[in-house]
């Protein structure tokens, strides 16, 4: 459960910024431009009353992670509320991750090739030359499609990415254990279970991509 611990600083909660809508070359060269992003995805922070509206809170933890001198967390959270929200709004998980991770990351990064442009939903850079391309898949049934999308993105961007090592990551929101052996068909891809990702962030204070991979694999 998330609660306000310092009502004098409640005004600090509101808008945050994320790297969004820039082209891949700028992202790789660290020429960032930022977009405003509302901190609480479910509008559960009541600033005028300095409180969290508990039945609106989806346990994303952003308010606590980004301003832990204002918000407290007692280690109890509702995994289902978070997952339900992600199922309705897949793009939220990308924005959430880019705010959670401490490495440079950006969402909706555009890449052009073969006379077409594609948007990379989430890219995370781990210096000096490692890039993670991340795709979210709502159910285990869509794994193949998500994998093909990542491969297409890499092929389209091969000129820009030629001097980088690339890790392909798929986060599955509703992971079905029956698909565990099926994942072996994609040996060069890392699969993360969204429930484990949330747990790693909230309970293990895991905010680096490599730790998240270690703790959250399917
Ligand atoms: S944990 Fe997430 S949903 Fe809940 S109040 Fe904080 S920012 Fe809003």
mmCIF file of C-alpha atoms and ligand atoms in Angstrom:
data_model
loop_
_atom_site.group_PDB
_atom_site.id
_atom_site.type_symbol
_atom_site.label_atom_id
_atom_site.label_comp_id
_atom_site.label_asym_id
_atom_site.label_seq_id
_atom_site.Cartn_x
_atom_site.Cartn_y
_atom_site.Cartn_z
ATOM 1 C CA UNK A 1 0.000 0.000 0.000
ATOM 2 C CA UNK A 2 1.261 3.455 -0.920
ATOM 3 C CA UNK A 3 0.583 6.373 1.406
ATOM 4 C CA UNK A 4 1.624 9.996 1.704
ATOM 5 C CA UNK A 5 4.350 10.380 4.334
ATOM 6 C CA UNK A 6 5.117 14.051 3.852
ATOM 7 C CA UNK A 7 2.088 16.161 2.995
ATOM 8 C CA UNK A 8 4.173 19.341 2.808
ATOM 9 C CA UNK A 9 5.936 18.011 -0.290
ATOM 10 C CA UNK A 10 2.834 16.585 -1.975
ATOM 11 C CA UNK A 11 3.024 19.300 -4.646
ATOM 12 C CA UNK A 12 6.167 17.600 -5.962
ATOM 13 C CA UNK A 13 3.952 14.872 -7.389
ATOM 14 C CA UNK A 14 2.392 15.554 -10.741
ATOM 15 C CA UNK A 15 4.238 15.664 -14.037
ATOM 16 C CA UNK A 16 7.394 13.805 -14.860
ATOM 17 C CA UNK A 17 9.413 13.660 -18.088
ATOM 18 C CA UNK A 18 10.384 10.820 -20.371
ATOM 19 C CA UNK A 19 12.457 10.501 -23.555
ATOM 20 C CA UNK A 20 9.862 10.003 -26.266
ATOM 21 C CA UNK A 21 9.306 10.432 -29.981
ATOM 22 C CA UNK A 22 12.854 11.017 -31.136
ATOM 23 C CA UNK A 23 14.742 9.279 -33.907
ATOM 24 C CA UNK A 24 17.105 6.401 -33.274
ATOM 25 C CA UNK A 25 20.241 8.271 -34.373
ATOM 26 C CA UNK A 26 19.564 11.034 -31.841
ATOM 27 C CA UNK A 27 18.851 8.470 -29.128
ATOM 28 C CA UNK A 28 22.123 6.631 -29.785
ATOM 29 C CA UNK A 29 24.012 9.929 -29.811
ATOM 30 C CA UNK A 30 22.321 10.897 -26.528
ATOM 31 C CA UNK A 31 20.581 13.885 -28.075
ATOM 32 C CA UNK A 32 17.421 13.519 -26.045
ATOM 33 C CA UNK A 33 14.204 15.438 -26.091
ATOM 34 C CA UNK A 34 11.691 14.928 -23.325
ATOM 35 C CA UNK A 35 7.915 14.734 -23.220
ATOM 36 C CA UNK A 36 5.696 15.460 -20.256
ATOM 37 C CA UNK A 37 4.155 12.419 -18.632
ATOM 38 C CA UNK A 38 1.559 12.360 -15.848
ATOM 39 C CA UNK A 39 3.195 10.614 -12.902
ATOM 40 C CA UNK A 40 0.209 8.671 -11.599
ATOM 41 C CA UNK A 41 -1.384 6.648 -14.427
ATOM 42 C CA UNK A 42 -4.692 6.170 -12.626
ATOM 43 C CA UNK A 43 -5.060 9.666 -11.145
ATOM 44 C CA UNK A 44 -4.991 8.212 -7.640
ATOM 45 C CA UNK A 45 -3.010 11.028 -6.050
ATOM 46 C CA UNK A 46 -5.246 13.576 -4.380
ATOM 47 C CA UNK A 47 -2.913 16.547 -4.044
ATOM 48 C CA UNK A 48 -5.398 18.886 -2.347
ATOM 49 C CA UNK A 49 -6.068 16.356 0.442
ATOM 50 C CA UNK A 50 -2.483 15.007 0.500
ATOM 51 C CA UNK A 51 -3.635 11.418 0.132
ATOM 52 C CA UNK A 52 -3.687 8.414 -2.155
ATOM 53 C CA UNK A 53 -7.147 7.258 -3.242
ATOM 54 C CA UNK A 54 -6.608 3.569 -2.510
ATOM 55 C CA UNK A 55 -9.322 2.168 -4.738
ATOM 56 C CA UNK A 56 -7.838 3.983 -7.727
ATOM 57 C CA UNK A 57 -4.204 3.058 -7.051
ATOM 58 C CA UNK A 58 -2.910 0.297 -9.361
ATOM 59 C CA UNK A 59 0.270 -0.374 -7.320
ATOM 60 C CA UNK A 60 2.652 0.787 -10.044
ATOM 61 C CA UNK A 61 4.952 2.281 -7.396
ATOM 62 C CA UNK A 62 6.022 5.257 -9.523
ATOM 63 C CA UNK A 63 5.138 7.881 -6.906
ATOM 64 C CA UNK A 64 7.189 6.009 -4.294
ATOM 65 C CA UNK A 65 10.131 5.221 -6.584
ATOM 66 C CA UNK A 66 10.452 8.770 -7.866
ATOM 67 C CA UNK A 67 9.693 10.648 -4.651
ATOM 68 C CA UNK A 68 10.306 8.304 -1.725
ATOM 69 C CA UNK A 69 10.641 11.235 0.663
ATOM 70 C CA UNK A 70 6.957 11.984 0.008
ATOM 71 C CA UNK A 71 5.390 8.538 -0.424
ATOM 72 C CA UNK A 72 5.780 5.433 1.747
ATOM 73 C CA UNK A 73 5.296 1.820 0.756
ATOM 74 C CA UNK A 74 4.600 -1.007 3.243
ATOM 75 C CA UNK A 75 5.528 -3.815 0.796
ATOM 76 C CA UNK A 76 1.896 -4.777 0.184
ATOM 77 C CA UNK A 77 0.698 -4.281 -3.352
ATOM 78 C CA UNK A 78 -2.030 -5.478 -5.665
ATOM 79 C CA UNK A 79 -0.466 -7.303 -8.598
ATOM 80 C CA UNK A 80 -3.826 -7.891 -10.317
ATOM 81 C CA UNK A 81 -4.719 -4.190 -10.469
ATOM 82 C CA UNK A 82 -1.390 -3.472 -12.151
ATOM 83 C CA UNK A 83 -1.769 -6.338 -14.653
ATOM 84 C CA UNK A 84 -5.361 -5.410 -15.483
ATOM 85 C CA UNK A 85 -4.279 -1.837 -16.167
ATOM 86 C CA UNK A 86 -1.457 -3.076 -18.456
ATOM 87 C CA UNK A 87 -3.868 -5.310 -20.362
ATOM 88 C CA UNK A 88 -6.084 -2.313 -21.098
ATOM 89 C CA UNK A 89 -3.177 0.004 -21.872
ATOM 90 C CA UNK A 90 -0.121 -1.809 -23.250
ATOM 91 C CA UNK A 91 1.747 1.441 -23.916
ATOM 92 C CA UNK A 92 1.658 2.202 -20.187
ATOM 93 C CA UNK A 93 4.103 -0.624 -19.459
ATOM 94 C CA UNK A 94 6.683 0.972 -21.757
ATOM 95 C CA UNK A 95 6.324 4.383 -20.096
ATOM 96 C CA UNK A 96 6.414 2.736 -16.656
ATOM 97 C CA UNK A 97 9.660 0.899 -17.463
ATOM 98 C CA UNK A 98 11.383 3.966 -18.836
ATOM 99 C CA UNK A 99 10.614 5.767 -15.559
ATOM 100 C CA UNK A 100 11.637 2.810 -13.411
ATOM 101 C CA UNK A 101 14.962 2.035 -15.100
ATOM 102 C CA UNK A 102 18.004 4.111 -14.275
ATOM 103 C CA UNK A 103 19.730 3.456 -17.606
ATOM 104 C CA UNK A 104 19.052 5.782 -20.544
ATOM 105 C CA UNK A 105 15.842 4.644 -22.157
ATOM 106 C CA UNK A 106 13.226 6.018 -24.489
ATOM 107 C CA UNK A 107 9.853 5.106 -25.915
ATOM 108 C CA UNK A 108 8.447 5.381 -29.419
ATOM 109 C CA UNK A 109 11.881 5.882 -30.953
ATOM 110 C CA UNK A 110 11.589 6.084 -34.731
ATOM 111 C CA UNK A 111 13.839 4.220 -37.072
ATOM 112 C CA UNK A 112 13.876 4.443 -40.865
ATOM 113 C CA UNK A 113 15.027 2.017 -43.521
ATOM 114 C CA UNK A 114 13.800 0.412 -46.750
ATOM 115 C CA UNK A 115 11.727 3.568 -47.420
ATOM 116 C CA UNK A 116 9.623 3.081 -44.314
ATOM 117 C CA UNK A 117 9.641 4.218 -40.703
ATOM 118 C CA UNK A 118 8.987 2.075 -37.665
ATOM 119 C CA UNK A 119 8.649 2.953 -34.009
ATOM 120 C CA UNK A 120 10.681 1.035 -31.451
ATOM 121 C CA UNK A 121 8.354 0.843 -28.436
ATOM 122 C CA UNK A 122 11.114 0.792 -25.801
ATOM 123 C CA UNK A 123 14.863 0.916 -26.127
ATOM 124 C CA UNK A 124 17.314 0.845 -23.221
ATOM 125 C CA UNK A 125 20.963 1.731 -23.588
ATOM 126 C CA UNK A 126 23.566 0.172 -21.328
ATOM 127 C CA UNK A 127 26.914 1.817 -21.877
ATOM 128 C CA UNK A 128 29.167 1.569 -23.739
ATOM 129 C CA UNK A 129 27.659 -0.412 -26.613
ATOM 130 C CA UNK A 130 24.777 -2.560 -25.504
ATOM 131 C CA UNK A 131 21.212 -1.892 -26.593
ATOM 132 C CA UNK A 132 18.068 -3.626 -25.325
ATOM 133 C CA UNK A 133 15.068 -3.618 -27.625
ATOM 134 C CA UNK A 134 11.984 -4.410 -25.602
ATOM 135 C CA UNK A 135 8.543 -5.426 -26.711
ATOM 136 C CA UNK A 136 5.496 -6.092 -24.549
ATOM 137 C CA UNK A 137 3.239 -8.983 -25.385
ATOM 138 C CA UNK A 138 -0.138 -9.189 -23.656
ATOM 139 C CA UNK A 139 -0.508 -12.955 -23.826
ATOM 140 C CA UNK A 140 1.718 -15.985 -24.452
ATOM 141 C CA UNK A 141 -0.181 -16.576 -27.704
ATOM 142 C CA UNK A 142 1.385 -13.453 -29.237
ATOM 143 C CA UNK A 143 5.036 -14.339 -28.592
ATOM 144 C CA UNK A 144 5.844 -15.186 -32.219
ATOM 145 C CA UNK A 145 4.404 -11.896 -33.458
ATOM 146 C CA UNK A 146 6.322 -9.850 -30.869
ATOM 147 C CA UNK A 147 9.542 -11.661 -31.785
ATOM 148 C CA UNK A 148 9.018 -10.994 -35.512
ATOM 149 C CA UNK A 149 8.411 -7.305 -34.739
ATOM 150 C CA UNK A 150 11.725 -7.030 -32.883
ATOM 151 C CA UNK A 151 13.571 -8.800 -35.701
ATOM 152 C CA UNK A 152 12.009 -6.468 -38.257
ATOM 153 C CA UNK A 153 13.059 -3.446 -36.195
ATOM 154 C CA UNK A 154 16.642 -4.673 -35.952
ATOM 155 C CA UNK A 155 16.779 -5.403 -39.684
ATOM 156 C CA UNK A 156 15.398 -1.961 -40.496
ATOM 157 C CA UNK A 157 17.930 -0.263 -38.211
ATOM 158 C CA UNK A 158 20.968 -2.403 -38.969
ATOM 159 C CA UNK A 159 23.028 0.529 -40.242
ATOM 160 C CA UNK A 160 22.507 2.614 -37.099
ATOM 161 C CA UNK A 161 22.924 -0.389 -34.783
ATOM 162 C CA UNK A 162 25.893 -1.996 -36.505
ATOM 163 C CA UNK A 163 28.378 -1.101 -33.768
ATOM 164 C CA UNK A 164 26.079 -2.199 -30.910
ATOM 165 C CA UNK A 165 25.431 -5.519 -29.247
ATOM 166 C CA UNK A 166 21.692 -6.044 -29.125
ATOM 167 C CA UNK A 167 19.564 -7.911 -26.616
ATOM 168 C CA UNK A 168 16.013 -8.781 -27.585
ATOM 169 C CA UNK A 169 13.580 -8.772 -24.692
ATOM 170 C CA UNK A 170 9.898 -9.652 -24.642
ATOM 171 C CA UNK A 171 7.829 -8.962 -21.534
ATOM 172 C CA UNK A 172 4.729 -11.123 -21.293
ATOM 173 C CA UNK A 173 1.846 -9.637 -19.292
ATOM 174 C CA UNK A 174 -0.245 -12.789 -18.976
ATOM 175 C CA UNK A 175 2.372 -15.535 -19.032
ATOM 176 C CA UNK A 176 1.080 -19.102 -19.267
ATOM 177 C CA UNK A 177 3.549 -21.697 -17.872
ATOM 178 C CA UNK A 178 2.412 -24.131 -20.580
ATOM 179 C CA UNK A 179 4.399 -22.027 -23.067
ATOM 180 C CA UNK A 180 7.691 -22.458 -21.202
ATOM 181 C CA UNK A 181 9.160 -25.028 -23.621
ATOM 182 C CA UNK A 182 7.896 -23.018 -26.612
ATOM 183 C CA UNK A 183 10.231 -20.200 -25.549
ATOM 184 C CA UNK A 184 13.176 -22.453 -26.451
ATOM 185 C CA UNK A 185 12.356 -21.765 -30.103
ATOM 186 C CA UNK A 186 13.666 -18.229 -29.610
ATOM 187 C CA UNK A 187 17.128 -18.846 -28.202
ATOM 188 C CA UNK A 188 18.419 -15.320 -28.827
ATOM 189 C CA UNK A 189 15.546 -13.634 -26.976
ATOM 190 C CA UNK A 190 15.011 -13.073 -23.253
ATOM 191 C CA UNK A 191 11.470 -13.498 -21.940
ATOM 192 C CA UNK A 192 10.361 -11.712 -18.797
ATOM 193 C CA UNK A 193 7.196 -12.344 -16.812
ATOM 194 C CA UNK A 194 5.533 -8.969 -16.099
ATOM 195 C CA UNK A 195 4.420 -10.145 -12.625
ATOM 196 C CA UNK A 196 8.037 -10.929 -11.722
ATOM 197 C CA UNK A 197 9.136 -7.582 -13.186
ATOM 198 C CA UNK A 198 6.696 -5.734 -10.904
ATOM 199 C CA UNK A 199 7.767 -7.773 -7.878
ATOM 200 C CA UNK A 200 11.483 -7.198 -8.615
ATOM 201 C CA UNK A 201 10.937 -3.452 -8.840
ATOM 202 C CA UNK A 202 8.712 -3.073 -5.772
ATOM 203 C CA UNK A 203 10.219 -5.616 -3.387
ATOM 204 C CA UNK A 204 13.842 -5.828 -4.569
ATOM 205 C CA UNK A 205 14.264 -2.197 -5.548
ATOM 206 C CA UNK A 206 15.508 -3.448 -8.881
ATOM 207 C CA UNK A 207 16.016 -0.532 -11.247
ATOM 208 C CA UNK A 208 18.669 -1.755 -13.646
ATOM 209 C CA UNK A 209 17.928 -3.758 -16.762
ATOM 210 C CA UNK A 210 20.515 -6.470 -16.022
ATOM 211 C CA UNK A 211 19.136 -7.091 -12.506
ATOM 212 C CA UNK A 212 15.600 -7.066 -13.856
ATOM 213 C CA UNK A 213 16.562 -9.763 -16.373
ATOM 214 C CA UNK A 214 18.154 -11.894 -13.630
ATOM 215 C CA UNK A 215 15.121 -11.687 -11.360
ATOM 216 C CA UNK A 216 12.235 -11.738 -13.804
ATOM 217 C CA UNK A 217 12.843 -14.373 -16.459
ATOM 218 C CA UNK A 218 9.892 -16.601 -17.336
HETATM 219 S S1 LIG B 1 1.520 3.625 -6.802
HETATM 220 FE FE1 LIG B 1 1.153 4.271 -8.942
HETATM 221 S S2 LIG B 1 -1.065 4.206 -9.150
HETATM 222 FE FE2 LIG B 1 -0.631 4.178 -6.956
HETATM 223 S S3 LIG B 1 -0.718 6.329 -6.368
HETATM 224 FE FE3 LIG B 1 1.424 5.864 -6.825
HETATM 225 S S4 LIG B 1 1.669 6.482 -8.956
HETATM 226 FE FE4 LIG B 1 -0.525 6.313 -8.589
#
